[in-house]
mmCIF file of C-alpha atoms in Angstrom:
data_model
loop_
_atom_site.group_PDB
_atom_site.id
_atom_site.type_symbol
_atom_site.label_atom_id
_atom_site.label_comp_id
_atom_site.label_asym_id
_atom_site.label_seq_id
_atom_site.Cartn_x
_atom_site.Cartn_y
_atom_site.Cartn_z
ATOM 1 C CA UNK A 11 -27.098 20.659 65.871
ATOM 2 C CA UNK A 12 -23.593 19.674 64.552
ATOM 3 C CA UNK A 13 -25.142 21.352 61.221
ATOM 4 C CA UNK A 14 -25.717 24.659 62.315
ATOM 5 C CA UNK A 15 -22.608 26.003 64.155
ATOM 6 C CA UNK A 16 -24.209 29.322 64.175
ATOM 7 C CA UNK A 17 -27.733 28.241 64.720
ATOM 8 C CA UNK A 18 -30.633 30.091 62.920
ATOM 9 C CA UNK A 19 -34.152 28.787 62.354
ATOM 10 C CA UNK A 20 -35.158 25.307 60.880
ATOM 11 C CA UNK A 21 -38.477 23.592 60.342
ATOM 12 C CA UNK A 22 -39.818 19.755 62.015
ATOM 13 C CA UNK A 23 -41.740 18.368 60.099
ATOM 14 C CA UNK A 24 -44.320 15.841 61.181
ATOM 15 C CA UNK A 25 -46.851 13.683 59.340
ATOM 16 C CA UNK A 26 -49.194 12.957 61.959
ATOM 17 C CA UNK A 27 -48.376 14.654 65.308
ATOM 18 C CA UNK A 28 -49.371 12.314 68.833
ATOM 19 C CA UNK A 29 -48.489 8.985 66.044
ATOM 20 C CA UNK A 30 -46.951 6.673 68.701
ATOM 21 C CA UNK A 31 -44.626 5.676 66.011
ATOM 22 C CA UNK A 32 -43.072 9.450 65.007
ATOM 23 C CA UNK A 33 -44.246 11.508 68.074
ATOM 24 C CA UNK A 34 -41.102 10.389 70.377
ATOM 25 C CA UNK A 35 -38.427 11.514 67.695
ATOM 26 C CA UNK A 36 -40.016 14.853 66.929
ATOM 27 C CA UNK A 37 -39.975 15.039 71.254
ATOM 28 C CA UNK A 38 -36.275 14.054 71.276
ATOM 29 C CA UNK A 39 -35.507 16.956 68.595
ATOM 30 C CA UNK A 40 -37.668 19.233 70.356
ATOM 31 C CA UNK A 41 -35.232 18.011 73.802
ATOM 32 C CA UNK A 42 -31.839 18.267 72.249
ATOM 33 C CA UNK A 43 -32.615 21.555 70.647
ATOM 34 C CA UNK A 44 -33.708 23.206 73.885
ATOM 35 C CA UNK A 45 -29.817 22.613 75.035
ATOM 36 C CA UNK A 46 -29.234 25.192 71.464
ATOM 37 C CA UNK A 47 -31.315 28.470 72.237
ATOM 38 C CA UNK A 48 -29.477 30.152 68.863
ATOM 39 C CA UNK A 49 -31.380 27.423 66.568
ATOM 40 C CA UNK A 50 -35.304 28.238 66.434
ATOM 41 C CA UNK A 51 -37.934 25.492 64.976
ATOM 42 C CA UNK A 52 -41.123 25.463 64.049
ATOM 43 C CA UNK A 53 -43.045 22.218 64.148
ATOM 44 C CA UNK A 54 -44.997 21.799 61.364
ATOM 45 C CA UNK A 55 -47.652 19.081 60.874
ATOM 46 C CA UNK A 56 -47.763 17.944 57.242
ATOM 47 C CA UNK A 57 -50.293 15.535 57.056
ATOM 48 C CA UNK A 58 -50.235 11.499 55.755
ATOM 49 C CA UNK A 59 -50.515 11.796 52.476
ATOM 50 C CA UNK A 60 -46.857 12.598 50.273
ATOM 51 C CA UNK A 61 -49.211 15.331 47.643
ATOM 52 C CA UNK A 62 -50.251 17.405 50.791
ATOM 53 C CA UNK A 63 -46.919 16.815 53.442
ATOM 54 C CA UNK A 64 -44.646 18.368 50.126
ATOM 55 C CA UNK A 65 -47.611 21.265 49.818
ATOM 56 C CA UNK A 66 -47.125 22.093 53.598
ATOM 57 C CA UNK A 67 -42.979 21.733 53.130
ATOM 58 C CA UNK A 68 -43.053 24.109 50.106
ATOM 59 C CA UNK A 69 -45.498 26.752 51.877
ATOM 60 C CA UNK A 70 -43.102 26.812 54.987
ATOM 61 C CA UNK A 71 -39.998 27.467 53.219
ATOM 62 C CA UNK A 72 -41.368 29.479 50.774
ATOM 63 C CA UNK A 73 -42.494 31.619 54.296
ATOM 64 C CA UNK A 74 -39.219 31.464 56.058
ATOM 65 C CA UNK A 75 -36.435 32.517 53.629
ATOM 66 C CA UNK A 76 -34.246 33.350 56.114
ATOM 67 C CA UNK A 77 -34.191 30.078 57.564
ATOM 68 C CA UNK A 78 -31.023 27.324 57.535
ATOM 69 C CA UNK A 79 -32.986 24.228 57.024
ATOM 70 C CA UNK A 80 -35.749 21.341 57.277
ATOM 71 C CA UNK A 81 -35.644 18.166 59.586
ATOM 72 C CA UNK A 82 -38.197 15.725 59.360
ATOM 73 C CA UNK A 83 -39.143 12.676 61.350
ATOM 74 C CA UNK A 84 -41.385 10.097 58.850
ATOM 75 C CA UNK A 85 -40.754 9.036 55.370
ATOM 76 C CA UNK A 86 -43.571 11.505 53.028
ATOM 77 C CA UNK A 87 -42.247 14.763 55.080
ATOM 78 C CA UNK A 88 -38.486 13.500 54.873
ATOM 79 C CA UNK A 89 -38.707 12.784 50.530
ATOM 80 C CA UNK A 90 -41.132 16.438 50.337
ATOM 81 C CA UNK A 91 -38.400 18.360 52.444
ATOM 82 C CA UNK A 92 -35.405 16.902 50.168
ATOM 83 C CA UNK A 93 -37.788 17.412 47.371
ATOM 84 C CA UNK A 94 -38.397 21.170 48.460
ATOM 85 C CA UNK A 95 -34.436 21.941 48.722
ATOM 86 C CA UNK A 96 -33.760 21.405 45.664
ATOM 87 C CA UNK A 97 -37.194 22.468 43.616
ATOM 88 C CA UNK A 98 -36.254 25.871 45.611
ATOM 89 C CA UNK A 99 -32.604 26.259 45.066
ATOM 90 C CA UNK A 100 -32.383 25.963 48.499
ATOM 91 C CA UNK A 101 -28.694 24.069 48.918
ATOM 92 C CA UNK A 102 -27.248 27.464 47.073
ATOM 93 C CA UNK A 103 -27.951 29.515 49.957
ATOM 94 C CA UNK A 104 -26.807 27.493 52.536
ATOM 95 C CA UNK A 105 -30.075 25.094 53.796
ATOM 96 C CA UNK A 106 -29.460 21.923 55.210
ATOM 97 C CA UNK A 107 -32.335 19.035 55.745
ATOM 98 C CA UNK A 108 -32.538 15.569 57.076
ATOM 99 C CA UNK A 109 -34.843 12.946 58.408
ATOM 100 C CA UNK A 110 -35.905 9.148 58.516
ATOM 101 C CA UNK A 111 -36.587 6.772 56.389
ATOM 102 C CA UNK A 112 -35.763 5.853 52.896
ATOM 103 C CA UNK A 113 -37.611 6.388 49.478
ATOM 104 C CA UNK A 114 -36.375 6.261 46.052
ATOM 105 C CA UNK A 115 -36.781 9.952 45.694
ATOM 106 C CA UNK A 116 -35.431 10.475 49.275
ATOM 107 C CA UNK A 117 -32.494 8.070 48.277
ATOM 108 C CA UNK A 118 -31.658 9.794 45.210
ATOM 109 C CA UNK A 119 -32.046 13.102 46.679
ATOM 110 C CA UNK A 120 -29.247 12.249 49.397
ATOM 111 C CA UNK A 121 -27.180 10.420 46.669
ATOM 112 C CA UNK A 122 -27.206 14.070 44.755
ATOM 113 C CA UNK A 123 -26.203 15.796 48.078
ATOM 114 C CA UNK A 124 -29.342 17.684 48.699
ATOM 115 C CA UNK A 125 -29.870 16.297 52.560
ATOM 116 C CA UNK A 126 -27.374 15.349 54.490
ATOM 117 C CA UNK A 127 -28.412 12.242 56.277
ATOM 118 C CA UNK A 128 -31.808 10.017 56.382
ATOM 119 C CA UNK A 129 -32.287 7.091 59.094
ATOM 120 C CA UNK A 130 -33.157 4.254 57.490
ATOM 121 C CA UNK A 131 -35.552 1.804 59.773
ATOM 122 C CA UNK A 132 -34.013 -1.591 58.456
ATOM 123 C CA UNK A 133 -37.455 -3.301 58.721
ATOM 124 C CA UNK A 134 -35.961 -6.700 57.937
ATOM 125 C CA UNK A 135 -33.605 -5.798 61.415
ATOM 126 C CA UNK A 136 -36.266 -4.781 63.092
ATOM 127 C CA UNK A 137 -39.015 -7.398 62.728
ATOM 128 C CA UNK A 138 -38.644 -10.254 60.796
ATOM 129 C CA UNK A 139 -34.974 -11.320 62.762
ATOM 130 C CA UNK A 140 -36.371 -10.413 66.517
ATOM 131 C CA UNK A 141 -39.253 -12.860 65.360
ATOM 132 C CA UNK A 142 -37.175 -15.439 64.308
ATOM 133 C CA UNK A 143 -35.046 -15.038 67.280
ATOM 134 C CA UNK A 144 -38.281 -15.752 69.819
ATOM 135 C CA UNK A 145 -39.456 -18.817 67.227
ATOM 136 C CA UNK A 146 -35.856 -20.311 67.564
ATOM 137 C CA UNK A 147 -36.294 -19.693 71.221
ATOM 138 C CA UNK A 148 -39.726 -21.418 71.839
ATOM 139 C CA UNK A 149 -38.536 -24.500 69.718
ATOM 140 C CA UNK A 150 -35.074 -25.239 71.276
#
């Protein structure tokens, strides 16, 4: 929200909408933007595989030149959105994107300033430590 003061229309992108694992973020976007009735979305389902979630990205923006910018909630539509911004010149007129998780191209694409922000999951965080935690537990 904090990245369109004046609102205007954006895209969500989702790889594979009901996914138990990317459903409740696109749902908590969906819930904070209600609060913002100046900043329209479309939800957009892209698909699992990176080829066809950066075909669906460019066909959207490509149909919605007025718009302000691309959020994304998985790692294939996240890289194709960052990939779209700049393949389209999009930064230049004012688009913003973001979204989670963290490729190569997605990192480099950040690093060069053409998203603002990714979430990264820290996988080593979020499994292998918790599991160590409950082993540690169990044996002392």
């Amino acid at each position: 929200v904090s990245l369109l003061p004046n609102g205007g229309e954006i895209g969500l992108f989702i790889a594979t909408p009901g996914a138990a694992n990317i459903q409740p973020r696109i749902d908590g976007a969906k819930d904070t933007l209600k609060a913002h009735p100046n900043i329209k979305y479309d939800v957009v389902a892209t698909g699992a595989a990176v080829a066809a979630e950066l075909t669906a990205i460019n066909s959207w923006a490509q149909g919605h030149s007025s718009a302000k910018g691309m959020f994304a909630v998985d790692a294939g539509s996240t890289q194709g959105l960052a990939q779209t911004i700049q393949k389209q010149g999009l930064k230049a007129k004012g688009w913003v994107g973001g979204g989670y998780d963290l490729t190569p191209i997605t990192e480099q694409l950040l690093h060069a300033g053409y998203i603002e922000f990714t979430i990264d999951q820290q996988p080593y965080l979020q499994g292998f430590l918790p599991i160590l935690e409950l082993y540690l537990l169990q044996v002392s």
